[in-house]
XYZ file of C-alpha atoms in Angstrom:
523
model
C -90.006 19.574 8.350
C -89.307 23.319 10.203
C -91.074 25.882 9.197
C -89.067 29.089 9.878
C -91.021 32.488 11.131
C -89.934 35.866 10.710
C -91.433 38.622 12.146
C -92.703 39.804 9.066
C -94.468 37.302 7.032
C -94.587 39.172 4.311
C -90.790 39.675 4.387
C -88.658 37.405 2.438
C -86.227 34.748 4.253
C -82.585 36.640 4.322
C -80.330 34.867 2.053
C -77.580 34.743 4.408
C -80.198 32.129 6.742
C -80.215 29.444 3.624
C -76.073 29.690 5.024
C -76.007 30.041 8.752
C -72.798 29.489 8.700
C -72.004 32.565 6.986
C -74.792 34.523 8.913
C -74.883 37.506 10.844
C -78.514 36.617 11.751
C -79.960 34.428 14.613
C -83.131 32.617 13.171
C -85.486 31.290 15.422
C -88.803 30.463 15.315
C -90.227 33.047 16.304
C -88.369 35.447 14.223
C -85.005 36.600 13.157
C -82.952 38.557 15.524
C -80.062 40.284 14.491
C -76.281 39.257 16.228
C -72.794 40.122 15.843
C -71.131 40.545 12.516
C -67.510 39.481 12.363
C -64.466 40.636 9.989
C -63.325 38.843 7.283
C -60.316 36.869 8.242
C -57.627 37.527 5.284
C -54.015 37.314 5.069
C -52.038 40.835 5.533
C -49.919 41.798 2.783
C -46.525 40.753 2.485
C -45.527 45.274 2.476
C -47.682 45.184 5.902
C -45.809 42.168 7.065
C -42.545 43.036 6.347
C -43.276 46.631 7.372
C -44.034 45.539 10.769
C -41.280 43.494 11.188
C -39.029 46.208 9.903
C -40.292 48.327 12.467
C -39.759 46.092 15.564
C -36.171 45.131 14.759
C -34.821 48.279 14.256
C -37.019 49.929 17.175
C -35.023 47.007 19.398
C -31.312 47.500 17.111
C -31.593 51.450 18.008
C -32.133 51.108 21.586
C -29.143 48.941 21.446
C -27.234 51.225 20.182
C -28.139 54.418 21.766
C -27.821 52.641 24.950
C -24.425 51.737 23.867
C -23.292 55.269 22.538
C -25.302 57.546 24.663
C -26.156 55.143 27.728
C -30.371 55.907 26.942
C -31.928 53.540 25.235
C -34.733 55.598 24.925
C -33.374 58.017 22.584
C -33.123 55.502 19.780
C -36.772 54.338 20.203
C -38.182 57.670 19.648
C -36.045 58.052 16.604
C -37.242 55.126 15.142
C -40.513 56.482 15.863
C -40.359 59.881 13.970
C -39.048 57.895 11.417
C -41.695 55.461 11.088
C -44.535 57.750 11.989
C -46.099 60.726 10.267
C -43.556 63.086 11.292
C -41.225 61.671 8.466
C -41.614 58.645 6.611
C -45.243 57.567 7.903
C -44.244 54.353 6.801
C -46.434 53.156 9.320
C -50.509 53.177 8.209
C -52.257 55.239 10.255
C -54.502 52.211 12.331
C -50.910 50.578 13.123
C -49.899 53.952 14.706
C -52.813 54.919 16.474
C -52.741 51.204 17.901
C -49.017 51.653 18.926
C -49.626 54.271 20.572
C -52.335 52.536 22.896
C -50.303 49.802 23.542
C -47.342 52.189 24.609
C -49.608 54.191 26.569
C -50.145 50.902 28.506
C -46.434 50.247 28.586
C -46.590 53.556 30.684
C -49.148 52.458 33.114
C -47.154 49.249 33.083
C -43.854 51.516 33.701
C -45.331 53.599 36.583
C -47.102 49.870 38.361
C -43.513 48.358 38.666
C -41.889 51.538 40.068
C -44.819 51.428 42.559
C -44.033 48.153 43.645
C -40.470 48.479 43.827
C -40.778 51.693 45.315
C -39.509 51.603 49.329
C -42.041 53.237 51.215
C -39.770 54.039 54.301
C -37.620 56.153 52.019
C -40.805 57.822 51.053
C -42.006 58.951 53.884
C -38.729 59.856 55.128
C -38.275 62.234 52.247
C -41.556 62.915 51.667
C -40.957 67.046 52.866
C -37.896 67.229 50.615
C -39.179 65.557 47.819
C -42.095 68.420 47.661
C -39.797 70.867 48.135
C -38.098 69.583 45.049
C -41.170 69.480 43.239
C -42.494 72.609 44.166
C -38.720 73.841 42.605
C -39.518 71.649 39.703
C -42.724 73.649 38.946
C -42.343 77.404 39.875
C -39.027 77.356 38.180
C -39.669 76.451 34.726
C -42.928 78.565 34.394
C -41.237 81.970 35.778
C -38.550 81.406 33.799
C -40.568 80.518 30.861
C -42.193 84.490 31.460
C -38.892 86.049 31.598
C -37.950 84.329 27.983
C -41.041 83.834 26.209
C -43.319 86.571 27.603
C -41.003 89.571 27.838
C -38.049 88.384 25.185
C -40.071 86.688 22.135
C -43.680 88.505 23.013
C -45.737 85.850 23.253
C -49.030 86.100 25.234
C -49.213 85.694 29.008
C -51.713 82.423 28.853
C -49.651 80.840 25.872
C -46.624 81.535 27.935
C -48.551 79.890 30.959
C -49.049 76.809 29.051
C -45.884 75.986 27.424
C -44.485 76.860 31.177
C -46.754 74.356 32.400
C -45.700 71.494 29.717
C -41.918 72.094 30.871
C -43.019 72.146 34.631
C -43.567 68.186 34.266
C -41.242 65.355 34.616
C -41.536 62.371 32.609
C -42.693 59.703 35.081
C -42.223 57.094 31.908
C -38.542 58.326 31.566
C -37.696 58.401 35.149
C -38.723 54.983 35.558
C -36.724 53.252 32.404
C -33.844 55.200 33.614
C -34.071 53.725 36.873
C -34.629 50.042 35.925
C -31.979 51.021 32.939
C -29.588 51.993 35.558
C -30.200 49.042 37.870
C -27.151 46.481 36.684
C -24.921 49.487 38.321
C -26.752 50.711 41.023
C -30.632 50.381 42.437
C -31.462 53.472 42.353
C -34.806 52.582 43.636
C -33.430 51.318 46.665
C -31.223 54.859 47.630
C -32.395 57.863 49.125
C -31.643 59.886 46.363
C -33.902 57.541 44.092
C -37.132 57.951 46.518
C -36.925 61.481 46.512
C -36.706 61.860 42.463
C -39.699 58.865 42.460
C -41.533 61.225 44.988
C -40.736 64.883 43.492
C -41.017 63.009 39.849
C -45.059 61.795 40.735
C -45.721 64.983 42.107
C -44.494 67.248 38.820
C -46.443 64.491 36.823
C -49.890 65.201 39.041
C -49.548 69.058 38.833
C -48.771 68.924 35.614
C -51.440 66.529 34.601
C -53.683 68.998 36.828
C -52.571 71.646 34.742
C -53.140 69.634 31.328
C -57.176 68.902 32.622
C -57.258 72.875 32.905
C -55.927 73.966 30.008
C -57.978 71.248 28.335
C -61.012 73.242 29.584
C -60.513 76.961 28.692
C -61.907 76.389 25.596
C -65.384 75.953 27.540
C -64.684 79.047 29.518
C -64.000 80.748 25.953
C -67.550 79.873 24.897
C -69.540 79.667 27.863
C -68.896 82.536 30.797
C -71.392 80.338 33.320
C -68.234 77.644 33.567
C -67.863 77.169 37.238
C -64.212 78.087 36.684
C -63.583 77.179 40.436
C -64.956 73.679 40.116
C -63.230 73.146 36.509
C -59.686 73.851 38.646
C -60.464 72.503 42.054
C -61.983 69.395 40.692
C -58.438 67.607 39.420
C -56.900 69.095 42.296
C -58.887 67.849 45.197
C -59.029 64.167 43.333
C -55.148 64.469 43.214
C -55.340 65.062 47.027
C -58.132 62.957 48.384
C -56.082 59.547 46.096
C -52.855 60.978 47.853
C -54.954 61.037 51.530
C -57.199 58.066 51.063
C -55.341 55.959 49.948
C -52.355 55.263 52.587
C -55.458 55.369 55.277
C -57.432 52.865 53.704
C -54.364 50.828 53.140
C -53.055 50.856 56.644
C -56.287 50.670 58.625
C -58.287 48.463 56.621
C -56.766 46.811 53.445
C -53.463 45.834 55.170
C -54.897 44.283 58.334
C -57.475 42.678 56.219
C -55.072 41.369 54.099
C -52.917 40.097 56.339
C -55.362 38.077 58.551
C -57.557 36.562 55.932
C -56.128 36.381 52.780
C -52.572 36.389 52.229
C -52.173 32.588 53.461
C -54.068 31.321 50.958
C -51.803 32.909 48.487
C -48.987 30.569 48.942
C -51.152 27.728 48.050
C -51.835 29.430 44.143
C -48.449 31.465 43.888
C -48.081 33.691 41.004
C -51.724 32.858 39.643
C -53.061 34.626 42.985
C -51.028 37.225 42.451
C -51.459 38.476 39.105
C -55.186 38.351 39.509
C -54.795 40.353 42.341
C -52.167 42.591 40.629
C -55.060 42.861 37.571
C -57.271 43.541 39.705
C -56.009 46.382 41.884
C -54.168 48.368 38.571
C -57.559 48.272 36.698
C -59.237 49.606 39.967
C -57.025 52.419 40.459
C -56.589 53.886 37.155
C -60.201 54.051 36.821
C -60.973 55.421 40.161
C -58.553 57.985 38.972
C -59.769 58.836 35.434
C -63.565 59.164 36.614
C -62.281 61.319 39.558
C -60.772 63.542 37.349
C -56.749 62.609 38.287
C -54.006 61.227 36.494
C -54.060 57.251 35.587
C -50.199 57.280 35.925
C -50.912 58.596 39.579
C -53.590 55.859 39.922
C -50.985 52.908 38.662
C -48.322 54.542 40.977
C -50.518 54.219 44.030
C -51.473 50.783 42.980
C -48.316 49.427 42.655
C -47.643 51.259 46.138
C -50.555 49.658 47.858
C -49.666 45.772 46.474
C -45.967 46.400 47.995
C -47.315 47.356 51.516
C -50.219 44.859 52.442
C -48.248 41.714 52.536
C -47.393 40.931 56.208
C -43.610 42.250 57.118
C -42.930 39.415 59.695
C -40.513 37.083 58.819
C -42.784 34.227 58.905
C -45.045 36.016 56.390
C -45.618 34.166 53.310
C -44.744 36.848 51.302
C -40.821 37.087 53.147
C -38.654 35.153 50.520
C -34.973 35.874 49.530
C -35.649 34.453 46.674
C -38.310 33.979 43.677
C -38.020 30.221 44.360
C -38.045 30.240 47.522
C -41.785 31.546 47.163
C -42.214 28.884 44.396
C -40.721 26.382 46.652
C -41.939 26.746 49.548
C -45.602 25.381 50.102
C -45.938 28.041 53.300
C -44.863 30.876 50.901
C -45.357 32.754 47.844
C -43.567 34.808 45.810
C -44.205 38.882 45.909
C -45.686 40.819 43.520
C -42.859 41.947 42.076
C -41.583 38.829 41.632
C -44.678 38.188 39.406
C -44.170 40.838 37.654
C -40.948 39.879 36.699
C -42.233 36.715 35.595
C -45.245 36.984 33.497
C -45.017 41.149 32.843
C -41.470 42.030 32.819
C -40.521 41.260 29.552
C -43.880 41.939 27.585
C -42.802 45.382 29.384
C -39.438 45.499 28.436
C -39.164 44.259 24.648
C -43.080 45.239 23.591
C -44.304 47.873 25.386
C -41.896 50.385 26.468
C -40.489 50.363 23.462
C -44.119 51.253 21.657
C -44.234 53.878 23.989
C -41.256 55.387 23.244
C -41.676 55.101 19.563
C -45.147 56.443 20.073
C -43.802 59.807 21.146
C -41.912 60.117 18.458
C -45.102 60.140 16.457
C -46.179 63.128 18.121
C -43.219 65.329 17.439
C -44.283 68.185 14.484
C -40.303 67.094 13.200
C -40.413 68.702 9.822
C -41.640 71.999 10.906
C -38.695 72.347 13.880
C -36.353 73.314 11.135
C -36.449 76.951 10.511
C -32.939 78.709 11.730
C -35.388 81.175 14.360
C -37.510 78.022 15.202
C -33.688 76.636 16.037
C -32.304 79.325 17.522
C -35.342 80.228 19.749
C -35.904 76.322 20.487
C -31.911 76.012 21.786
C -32.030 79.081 23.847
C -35.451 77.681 25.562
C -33.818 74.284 25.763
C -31.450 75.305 27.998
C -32.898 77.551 30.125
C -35.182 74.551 30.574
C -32.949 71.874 31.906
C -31.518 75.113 34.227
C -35.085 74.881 35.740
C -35.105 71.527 36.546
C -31.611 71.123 37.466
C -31.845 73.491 40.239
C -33.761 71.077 42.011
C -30.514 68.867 42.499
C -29.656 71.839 44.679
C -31.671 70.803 47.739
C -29.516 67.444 48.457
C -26.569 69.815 49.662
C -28.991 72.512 51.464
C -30.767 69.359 52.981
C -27.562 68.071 54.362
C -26.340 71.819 55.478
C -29.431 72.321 56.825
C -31.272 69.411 58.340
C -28.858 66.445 58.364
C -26.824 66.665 61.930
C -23.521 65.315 61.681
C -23.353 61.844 62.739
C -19.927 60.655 64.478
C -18.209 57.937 61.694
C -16.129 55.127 62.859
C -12.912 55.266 62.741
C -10.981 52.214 61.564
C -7.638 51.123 63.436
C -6.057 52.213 66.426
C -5.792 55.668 65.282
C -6.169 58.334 68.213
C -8.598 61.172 67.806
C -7.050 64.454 67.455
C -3.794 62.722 65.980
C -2.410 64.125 62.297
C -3.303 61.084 61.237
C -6.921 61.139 62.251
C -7.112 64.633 61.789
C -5.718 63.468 57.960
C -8.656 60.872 57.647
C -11.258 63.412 59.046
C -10.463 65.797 55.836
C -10.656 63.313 53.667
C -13.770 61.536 54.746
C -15.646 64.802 55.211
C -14.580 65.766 51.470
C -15.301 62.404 49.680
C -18.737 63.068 51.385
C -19.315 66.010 50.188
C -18.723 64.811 47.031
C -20.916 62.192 47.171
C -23.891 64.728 48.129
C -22.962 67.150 44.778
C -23.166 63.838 42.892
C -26.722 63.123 44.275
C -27.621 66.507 44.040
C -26.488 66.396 40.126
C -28.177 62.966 39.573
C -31.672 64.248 41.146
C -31.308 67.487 38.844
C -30.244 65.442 36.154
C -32.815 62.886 36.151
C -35.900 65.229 36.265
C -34.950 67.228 33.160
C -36.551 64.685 31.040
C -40.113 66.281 30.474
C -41.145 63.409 27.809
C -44.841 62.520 27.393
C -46.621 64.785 29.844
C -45.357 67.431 28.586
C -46.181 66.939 24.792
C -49.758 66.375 26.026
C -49.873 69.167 27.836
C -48.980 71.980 24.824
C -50.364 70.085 22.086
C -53.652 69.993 24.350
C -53.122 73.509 24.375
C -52.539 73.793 20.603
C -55.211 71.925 19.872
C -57.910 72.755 21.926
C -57.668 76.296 22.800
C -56.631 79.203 20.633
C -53.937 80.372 22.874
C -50.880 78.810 21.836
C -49.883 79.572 17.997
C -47.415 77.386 15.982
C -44.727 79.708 17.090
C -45.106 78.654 20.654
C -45.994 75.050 20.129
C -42.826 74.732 17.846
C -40.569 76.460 20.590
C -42.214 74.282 23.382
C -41.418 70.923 21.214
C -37.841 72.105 20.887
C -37.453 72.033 24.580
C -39.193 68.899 25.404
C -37.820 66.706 22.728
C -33.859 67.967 23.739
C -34.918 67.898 27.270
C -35.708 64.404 27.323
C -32.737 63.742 25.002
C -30.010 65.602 27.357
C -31.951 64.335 30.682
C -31.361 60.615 30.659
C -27.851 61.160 28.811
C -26.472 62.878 31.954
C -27.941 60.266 33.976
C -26.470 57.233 32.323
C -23.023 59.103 32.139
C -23.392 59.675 35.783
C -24.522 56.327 37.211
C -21.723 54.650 34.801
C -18.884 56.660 35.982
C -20.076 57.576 39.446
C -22.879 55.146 40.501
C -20.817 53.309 43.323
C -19.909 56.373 44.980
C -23.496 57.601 44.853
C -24.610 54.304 46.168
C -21.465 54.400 49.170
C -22.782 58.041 50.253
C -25.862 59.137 52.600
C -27.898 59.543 49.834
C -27.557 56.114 48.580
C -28.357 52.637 49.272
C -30.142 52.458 52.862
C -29.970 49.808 54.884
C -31.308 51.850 58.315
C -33.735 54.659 58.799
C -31.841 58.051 57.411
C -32.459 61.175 59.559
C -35.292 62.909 58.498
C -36.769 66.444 59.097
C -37.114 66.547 62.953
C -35.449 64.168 63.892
């Protein structure tokens, strides 16, 4: 017969041993050593159930229908979220919402990963001085304009002012990605020049801004203790926004790509997908934390990841990863699909119908809804709304300077036996020069359009603000909410509208689809 020792002798045998089943302890003989516990498995309640079920189907039935109505999808989910969440109803417990709001937040990073793969890296590097000047637009504008109203016309204070500038300075990288893979049936926008350089201006507004967030996060610490290095507390998000930006496109093209290329991506087409999505895992998880314990943005970090997986596959045509096809790469034994075309497979609709959607909703949690309805909270929120989406829309501005500017006039063929100088050609001249023209306002209006969305950055930002400084009163917070919640309901509006009614003309112009290199600054 075993004879069981504890450590005590003197101590009694738990009662949970005589059941090891049932036991959170680990008897041995030699003593008792004390292991996991586990939760009681128990059926959920039939309110819970149906709750929850509730709460998907009409999260997925009002993104239907705003898309429908309004062409943005997104409008609907964050309705259903105010709804749901505390702002309203909180019919929602407050563990389901905190865990919807995790699982959207990965939706995000999820978001951000696929525009980083599908992103065209020609077109952004092309663009790449326009799309900062854009940006830079995107941020100076809504904070100056944000002293004129709120410092000088309502009185609020100079930092409060600074920090509900700062929230409306960013662009909702979230939003400007589902409006892009929302818009795709009509036109890529991915795949146009206009796209890259709202991609490009839209990740930089979302790393200032995210910058500016980790700052304003801290001035509570400079509140209570003078020693802060106050140089270090700015720099440090700043030069780990930089040194990612720097790095990584080095590493990648010296190192990673070559490496890659030569030892690696062969074997791929022998596992397919399964290679890929480890990879895929892999690479994401690395990034976004290299970026959170360097002090950046994770959204940056999943950007650049999804950046890096679309450039290290070999570009020569007898490179495994050069399919026309999905299964072609599944066909093929010599090739493999890309990563995007894993991510369409085994992430693309976990994305689409789970996650996005949570994330969505999960901003609507976050909106103080009851307390926007004062007539001066309404009055003062409207007025700030619109000078708002003026300070973002002025960045559309720079597609017609760029082409006054910069973009040399490039001789157009001429179809049929027409002969220059002729009324006829002279007739066809006036009319191509026009319709292009109006294809460059229409660009112009889509960039400006498509970066008033300030969505989830900026709600961080001010209710970081609110929350952990004593700057910004409920005044300002509920004036800065006004603006962002109508911002990113008018932003991707205008955008749908646009792409339905003028997306093939956008795509037809200079600034759209690209088939060739564009000229570029200096060339």
């Amino acid at each position: 017969m075993r004879r069981w020792v504890l450590s005590d002798p003197e101590k009694p045998i738990p009662p949970t041993v005589q059941s090891s089943y049932r036991s959170s302890y680990l008897v041995k003989d030699i003593g008792v050593i004390m292991a996991g516990g586990f939760i009681a498995y128990h059926e959920p309640g039939i309110v819970e159930i149906l709750t929850i079920i509730s709460f998907f189907f009409i999260l997925s039935l009002a993104e239907w229908l705003s898309s429908k109505m309004i062409r943005a999808g997104i409008i609907g989910q964050i309705a259903v979220g105010i709804i749901y969440g505390k702002p309203l109803a909180d019919i929602l417990t407050s563990e389901s919402q905190k865990t919807f709001l995790s699982l959207g937040y990965v939706g995000l990073i999820l978001i951000i990963f696929e525009g980083g793969l599908g992103a065209r890296i020609d077109l952004l590097k092309q663009n790449f001085v326009l799309s900062m000047v854009g940006a830079i637009t995107g941020v100076c504008f809504p904070i100056g304009l944000s002293y004129l109203l709120l410092y000088l016309g309502f009185g609020y204070g100079p930092v409060e002012t600074f920090i509900i500038g700062a929230a409306l300075s960013a662009t909702s990288l979230g939003t400007t990605f589902a409006v892009i893979s929302s818009a795709s049936s009509t036109i890529n926008l991915a795949q146009t020049r206009v796209g890259s350089v709202l991609v490009s201006a839209a990740v930089i507004d979302d790393v200032v801004g995210l910058v500016m967030s980790s700052v304003i996060g801290n001035l509570h610490m400079i509140q209570e203790d003078g020693d802060i290095n106050l140089g270090w507390l700015i720099g440090r998000p700043i030069v780990a926004s930089v040194g990612m930006a720097l790095v990584t496109p080095i590493v990648t093209k010296f190192f990673f790509a070559p490496m890659f290329r030569r030892y690696i991506e062969y074997h791929f087409a022998r596992f397919d997908h399964i290679s890929n999505i480890i990879l895929m895992v892999l690479v994401l998880s690395a990034f976004i934390s290299i970026a959170a314990y360097t002090g950046t943005s994770v959204l940056f970090g999943s950007f650049l990841a999804g950046s890096f997986l679309s450039y290290i596959p070999s570009k020569h045509p007898e490179g495994p990863f050069v399919v026309m096809s999905r299964e072609e790469g599944e066909r093929e034994t010599d090739k493999s699909p890309t990563f995007i075309h894993t991510f369409e497979r085994y992430l693309l609709d976990v994305q689409k119908y789970l996650m996005e959607p949570l994330f969505f909703a999960s901003m609507g949690f976050a909106i103080p809804f009851v307390q926007l309805w004062t007539g001066k909270r309404i009055w003062r929120g409207i007025v700030f709304t619109l000078l708002m989406i003026f300070a973002k829309f002025i960045v559309g501005i720079w597609i017609p300077l760029w082409d006054c500017v910069f973009i040399r006039n490039v001789p157009k063929l001429r179809a049929g036996p027409i002969v220059q100088g002729s009324p006829e050609g002279a007739n066809r001249d006036r009319n191509t020069g026009k319709s292009d023209r109006e294809r460059t306002w229409l660009s112009g209006l889509l960039l400006g359009s498509a970066m008033v969305a300030r969505g989830e950055i900026g709600l961080l930002i001010i209710e970081i603000g609110y929350n952990n400084t004593s700057y910004v009163t409920q005044e300002g917070l509920i004036t800065g909410v006004w603006a962002i919640l109508l911002n990113t309901i008018i932003g991707p509006v205008i955008v749908g509208l646009l792409v339905k009614y003028y997306g093939k003309r956008i795509a037809e112009g200079q600034w759209g689809l690209q088939n060739h290199p564009v000229p570029s600054l200096g060339h």
